[in-house]
Coordinates of C-alpha atoms in Angstrom, one line a residue:
A1 CA -28.0 10.5 22.2
M2 CA -26.8 7.1 21.2
R3 CA -23.0 6.5 20.8
L4 CA -21.9 4.2 18.1
R5 CA -18.4 3.2 17.0
Q6 CA -17.0 1.1 14.1
V7 CA -13.6 0.4 12.8
I8 CA -12.7 -0.6 9.2
Q9 CA -9.4 -2.2 8.5
E10 CA -9.3 -4.6 5.5
S11 CA -6.6 -6.4 3.7
G12 CA -6.6 -8.3 0.4
L13 CA -8.3 -5.5 -1.6
E14 CA -5.7 -5.4 -4.3
D15 CA -6.1 -9.0 -5.5
W16 CA -7.6 -7.9 -8.8
S17 CA -9.0 -10.3 -11.4
E18 CA -8.8 -9.8 -15.2
A19 CA -12.5 -8.8 -15.0
D20 CA -11.6 -6.1 -12.5
Y21 CA -9.0 -4.6 -14.8
V22 CA -11.5 -4.6 -17.7
A23 CA -14.0 -2.8 -15.4
M24 CA -11.4 -0.2 -14.6
R25 CA -10.6 0.4 -18.2
D26 CA -14.3 0.6 -19.2
D27 CA -15.0 3.1 -16.4
E28 CA -15.2 5.9 -18.9
P29 CA -15.0 9.0 -16.7
R30 CA -11.9 7.7 -14.9
T31 CA -10.1 6.5 -18.1
K32 CA -10.9 9.6 -20.1
A33 CA -9.8 11.9 -17.2
Y34 CA -6.5 10.1 -17.0
E35 CA -6.0 10.2 -20.8
A36 CA -6.7 13.9 -20.9
A37 CA -4.4 14.7 -18.0
I38 CA -1.5 12.6 -19.5
N39 CA -1.9 14.0 -23.0
K40 CA -1.9 17.6 -21.6
R41 CA 1.1 16.9 -19.4
L42 CA 3.2 15.3 -22.2
Q43 CA 2.2 17.8 -24.9
G44 CA 5.1 19.7 -26.3
T45 CA 7.7 17.7 -24.5
Q46 CA 8.9 16.4 -27.9
G47 CA 9.5 12.9 -26.9
S48 CA 11.9 13.8 -24.1
S49 CA 9.9 12.7 -21.0
V50 CA 10.5 9.6 -19.0
V51 CA 7.4 8.2 -17.1
V52 CA 6.8 5.6 -14.4
D53 CA 3.4 4.0 -14.1
I54 CA 3.0 2.5 -10.6
G55 CA 0.7 -0.5 -10.5
T56 CA 0.2 -0.8 -14.2
G57 CA -2.2 -3.8 -14.1
S58 CA -2.7 -6.5 -16.7
L59 CA -3.7 -3.9 -19.4
A60 CA -0.8 -1.5 -18.8
L61 CA -3.4 1.1 -19.4
L62 CA -1.8 4.3 -18.2
A63 CA 1.6 3.2 -19.5
I64 CA 0.2 2.8 -23.0
M65 CA -1.5 6.2 -22.7
A66 CA 1.8 7.8 -21.8
A67 CA 3.7 6.1 -24.6
K68 CA 1.1 7.1 -27.2
A69 CA 1.1 10.7 -25.8
G70 CA 4.8 10.9 -26.7
A71 CA 6.8 9.8 -23.7
K72 CA 10.3 8.8 -24.6
K73 CA 10.3 5.8 -22.2
V74 CA 7.8 4.4 -19.8
Y75 CA 8.6 2.1 -16.8
A76 CA 5.5 0.1 -15.9
I77 CA 5.7 -1.4 -12.4
E78 CA 3.4 -4.2 -11.3
K79 CA 3.7 -6.4 -8.2
N80 CA 1.2 -9.1 -9.1
P81 CA 3.2 -11.6 -11.2
E82 CA 0.2 -12.8 -13.3
A83 CA -0.8 -9.2 -14.1
A84 CA 2.9 -8.2 -14.9
K85 CA 3.1 -11.2 -17.3
K86 CA -0.2 -10.1 -19.0
A87 CA 1.0 -6.5 -19.1
K88 CA 4.1 -7.6 -21.1
E89 CA 1.9 -9.4 -23.6
T90 CA -0.3 -6.3 -23.9
V91 CA 2.6 -4.0 -24.6
T92 CA 4.0 -6.4 -27.2
K93 CA 0.6 -6.6 -28.9
E94 CA 0.5 -2.8 -29.0
G95 CA 3.9 -2.8 -30.7
L96 CA 5.4 -0.7 -27.8
D97 CA 8.2 -3.0 -26.6
G98 CA 10.7 -0.3 -27.5
K99 CA 9.0 2.3 -25.4
I100 CA 7.5 0.5 -22.4
Q101 CA 9.5 -1.7 -20.0
V102 CA 7.3 -3.7 -17.6
I103 CA 9.0 -4.3 -14.3
E104 CA 7.6 -7.0 -12.0
G105 CA 7.9 -6.1 -8.3
D106 CA 6.8 -3.9 -5.5
S107 CA 7.5 -0.3 -6.4
T108 CA 9.1 0.4 -3.0
Q109 CA 11.6 -2.4 -3.6
V110 CA 12.5 -2.0 -7.3
E111 CA 15.2 0.2 -8.8
L112 CA 14.6 2.2 -12.0
P113 CA 17.5 2.5 -14.5
E114 CA 17.0 6.3 -14.6
K115 CA 15.1 9.2 -13.0
V116 CA 11.7 10.0 -14.3
D117 CA 9.9 13.3 -15.2
L118 CA 6.3 12.1 -14.4
I119 CA 4.8 9.6 -12.0
V120 CA 1.3 8.3 -13.0
S121 CA -0.7 5.9 -10.8
E122 CA -4.1 4.7 -10.0
L123 CA -3.7 3.2 -6.5
I124 CA -7.0 4.5 -5.2
G125 CA -9.5 2.5 -3.3
S126 CA -13.3 3.0 -2.8
I127 CA -12.2 4.6 0.4
A128 CA -9.5 6.6 -1.3
T129 CA -6.4 5.7 0.8
Q130 CA -7.4 2.1 1.5
E131 CA -4.9 0.6 -0.8
G132 CA -2.0 2.2 1.0
V133 CA -1.2 4.8 -1.6
E134 CA 0.6 7.2 0.8
P135 CA 3.9 5.2 1.5
I136 CA 4.1 4.2 -2.2
I137 CA 3.9 7.7 -3.5
K138 CA 6.2 9.1 -0.8
D139 CA 8.9 6.5 -1.8
A140 CA 8.4 7.1 -5.5
E141 CA 8.7 10.8 -5.1
K142 CA 11.9 10.4 -3.2
R143 CA 13.6 7.8 -5.3
F144 CA 12.3 8.0 -8.8
L145 CA 11.6 11.7 -9.5
R146 CA 14.0 14.0 -11.3
E147 CA 14.2 17.5 -9.8
S148 CA 12.4 20.1 -11.9
E149 CA 11.8 23.8 -11.9
G150 CA 8.0 23.3 -12.0
G151 CA 8.1 21.5 -8.6
T152 CA 6.6 18.0 -7.9
C153 CA 3.0 19.0 -8.5
A154 CA 3.7 19.2 -12.3
Q155 CA 5.2 15.7 -12.1
M156 CA 2.3 13.8 -10.5
I157 CA -0.9 12.4 -12.0
P158 CA -3.3 12.3 -10.2
A159 CA -3.1 15.6 -8.3
R160 CA -5.1 14.6 -5.2
V161 CA -7.8 12.4 -3.9
E162 CA -10.5 12.7 -1.3
T163 CA -12.8 10.4 0.5
R164 CA -16.3 11.9 0.7
I165 CA -18.7 10.7 3.5
A166 CA -22.4 11.2 4.4
P167 CA -24.9 9.7 6.8
V168 CA -27.4 7.4 5.1
K169 CA -30.4 5.2 5.4
Y170 CA -29.7 1.8 3.8
T171 CA -33.1 0.5 2.6
E172 CA -32.0 -3.2 3.0
H173 CA -30.7 -2.8 6.5
R174 CA -33.6 -4.6 8.2
I175 CA -33.2 -7.6 6.0
M176 CA -29.4 -7.9 6.3
Q177 CA -29.3 -11.7 6.4
F178 CA -29.9 -11.6 2.6
A179 CA -27.1 -9.1 2.0
S180 CA -24.4 -11.7 1.9
K181 CA -26.5 -13.6 -0.7
R182 CA -26.7 -10.5 -2.8
G183 CA -22.9 -10.2 -2.8
V184 CA -22.8 -6.8 -1.2
M185 CA -20.4 -7.7 1.6
S186 CA -16.9 -6.3 1.0
R187 CA -14.5 -8.9 -0.3
G188 CA -11.7 -7.5 1.9
K189 CA -10.6 -9.4 4.9
P190 CA -11.4 -7.5 8.1
A191 CA -8.8 -7.4 10.9
P192 CA -10.0 -9.0 14.1
D193 CA -12.8 -7.1 15.9
T194 CA -13.4 -4.7 13.0
L195 CA -16.4 -4.3 10.8
R196 CA -16.9 -6.0 7.4
P197 CA -18.4 -3.1 5.5
L198 CA -20.7 -3.3 2.5
R199 CA -19.7 -2.4 -1.0
L200 CA -22.6 -1.1 -3.1
R201 CA -22.3 -0.1 -6.8
S202 CA -22.3 3.6 -7.4
K203 CA -25.7 3.5 -9.1
T204 CA -27.4 1.7 -6.2
R205 CA -31.0 2.7 -5.3
D206 CA -30.6 1.3 -1.8
L207 CA -29.1 4.4 -0.2
V208 CA -30.9 7.5 0.9
F209 CA -28.5 10.4 1.8
L210 CA -29.6 12.2 4.9
S211 CA -27.2 15.2 4.7
E212 CA -24.8 16.9 2.4
P213 CA -21.5 15.1 2.0
Q214 CA -18.3 16.2 3.6
T215 CA -14.6 15.3 3.3
L216 CA -13.3 12.6 5.5
E217 CA -9.7 12.7 4.3
E218 CA -7.6 14.2 1.6
F219 CA -4.3 13.1 0.1
A220 CA -2.3 15.4 -2.1
F221 CA 0.1 13.5 -4.3
C222 CA 2.7 16.2 -4.6
N223 CA 2.7 17.2 -1.0
T224 CA 3.6 13.9 0.8
A225 CA 6.0 15.8 3.1
G226 CA 3.0 17.7 4.6
F227 CA 1.1 14.5 5.1
S228 CA 0.9 13.2 8.7
S229 CA 0.6 9.5 9.6
R230 CA -2.7 10.1 11.3
S231 CA -5.7 12.3 10.5
D232 CA -8.4 13.3 13.0
R233 CA -11.5 15.2 11.9
T234 CA -14.8 16.1 13.6
L235 CA -17.6 16.5 11.1
K236 CA -21.1 17.8 11.9
F237 CA -23.9 16.7 9.6
E238 CA -27.2 18.7 9.6
V239 CA -30.1 16.4 8.9
P240 CA -33.0 18.6 7.8
A241 CA -36.7 18.3 8.7
K242 CA -37.6 17.1 5.2
K243 CA -35.4 14.0 5.9
A244 CA -37.2 13.2 9.2
D245 CA -39.0 10.1 7.8
D246 CA -35.8 8.6 6.3
A247 CA -33.8 9.6 9.4
K248 CA -35.9 7.1 11.4
D249 CA -33.8 4.5 9.7
F250 CA -30.3 5.9 10.2
S251 CA -28.0 3.1 9.1
G252 CA -24.5 4.5 9.1
F253 CA -22.1 6.3 6.8
A254 CA -21.4 5.9 3.1
M255 CA -17.9 6.7 1.8
W256 CA -16.7 7.2 -1.8
T257 CA -13.9 8.6 -3.8
R258 CA -13.5 12.0 -5.4
L259 CA -10.4 12.1 -7.6
V260 CA -8.8 15.3 -8.9
V261 CA -6.7 13.8 -11.8
D262 CA -5.7 17.4 -12.6
E263 CA -7.5 20.7 -12.3
D264 CA -9.6 20.1 -15.4
N265 CA -10.4 16.5 -14.8
V266 CA -12.3 15.5 -11.7
V267 CA -14.1 12.2 -11.1
D268 CA -16.7 11.9 -8.3
V269 CA -18.3 8.5 -7.8
K270 CA -21.5 10.0 -6.5
T271 CA -22.2 12.6 -9.1
Q272 CA -21.0 11.0 -12.3
K273 CA -23.6 9.8 -14.8
V274 CA -22.5 6.3 -15.3
T275 CA -21.5 3.5 -13.0
S276 CA -18.1 3.8 -11.5
H277 CA -15.8 0.8 -11.0
W278 CA -15.4 2.2 -7.5
A279 CA -18.1 1.3 -5.0
Y280 CA -19.7 3.0 -2.1
V281 CA -18.3 1.6 1.1
L282 CA -21.0 1.5 3.7
A283 CA -20.2 1.3 7.4
L284 CA -23.4 0.1 9.2
M285 CA -23.1 1.7 12.7
A286 CA -25.4 -0.8 14.4
D287 CA -27.1 -4.2 13.7
K288 CA -30.4 -2.5 13.1
P289 CA -31.3 1.0 11.9
V290 CA -31.4 3.7 14.6
A291 CA -34.4 6.1 14.8
M292 CA -32.7 9.5 14.6
K293 CA -34.4 12.7 15.5
A294 CA -34.6 15.2 12.7
P295 CA -34.1 18.0 12.2
G296 CA -31.0 17.4 14.1
S297 CA -27.2 17.3 13.9
L298 CA -25.0 14.2 13.8
E299 CA -21.5 14.6 15.0
L300 CA -18.8 12.2 13.6
K301 CA -15.3 11.8 15.0
A302 CA -13.3 10.2 12.3
S303 CA -9.7 9.1 12.6
V304 CA -7.5 7.5 10.0
E305 CA -4.3 5.8 10.9
Y306 CA -2.1 5.7 7.8
D307 CA 0.8 3.9 9.4
A308 CA -1.4 1.0 10.4
K309 CA -1.1 -2.0 8.1
P310 CA -3.6 -2.0 6.5
V311 CA -4.9 1.6 6.9
R312 CA -7.3 1.8 9.8
Y313 CA -10.5 4.0 9.8
T314 CA -12.4 4.7 13.1
L315 CA -15.8 6.2 13.0
E316 CA -17.5 7.4 16.2
T317 CA -20.8 9.1 16.2
E318 CA -23.5 10.4 18.5
V319 CA -27.0 10.0 17.1
P320 CA -29.7 12.3 18.6
V321 CA -32.7 10.0 19.4

């Protein structure tokens, strides 16, 4: 077997442009799932609920949804000064100045004037936890949330997020020198001696999946207490005989997000019909494809260090050759 190892640790992924915010808004499955969950949660609260939206963005999207769904007051936190300024303008344009207060700053540093009944956020990367969601939610739960009989799960949108992972053949792997020209290299800044992964749009035709996907990591928003600062998993992927030809070009592992906004509204980048604003993150395990023996099984040892800044993902695999 051939042993391969790569580490992903990227910073600078949250430097969103206006076009990025628009792409998020126009990502229909994601936006509709949030809207349905927020409406359902605020139904019948008769204008008594106070909401915080963490990372509201220039369009104050989730904050406006909450205000329109009947929240009494919404605090919309945004750390990017330019986005916060635009969010204020958006709120004014919507005529919601009385309901939504935009607060510029890092949510772990700001104080809210009162406790809230509901925390909404979309702090999810293409590898789910890559934007450092965990410390932000832990802090918000501790400092912002009012105690309620229903427990914290009823006070969090989304409910949980997973990163899905599968071994793939990347059809362009042999002509990688053109990849940078085609803009598929991640725009994140890799830490020293770590991999710069590829980011491929969710409707790409350049990936062949060699096995059924599995879960690399899972983060439950309402159970941050049970969340440890490191996750280690060993996954075993069975590559069937019918994939033998494609397996001759094993490239690495594709990762993507599956988001449970609430139990009725799930967004999966791989299975949804339209293009997601989230990408596939592709870790090429070697410079050139590896000829893997199939049928065969591929073992992956994956560790995620959540207390590393930024979050660090280590993938180690043994490829049967």
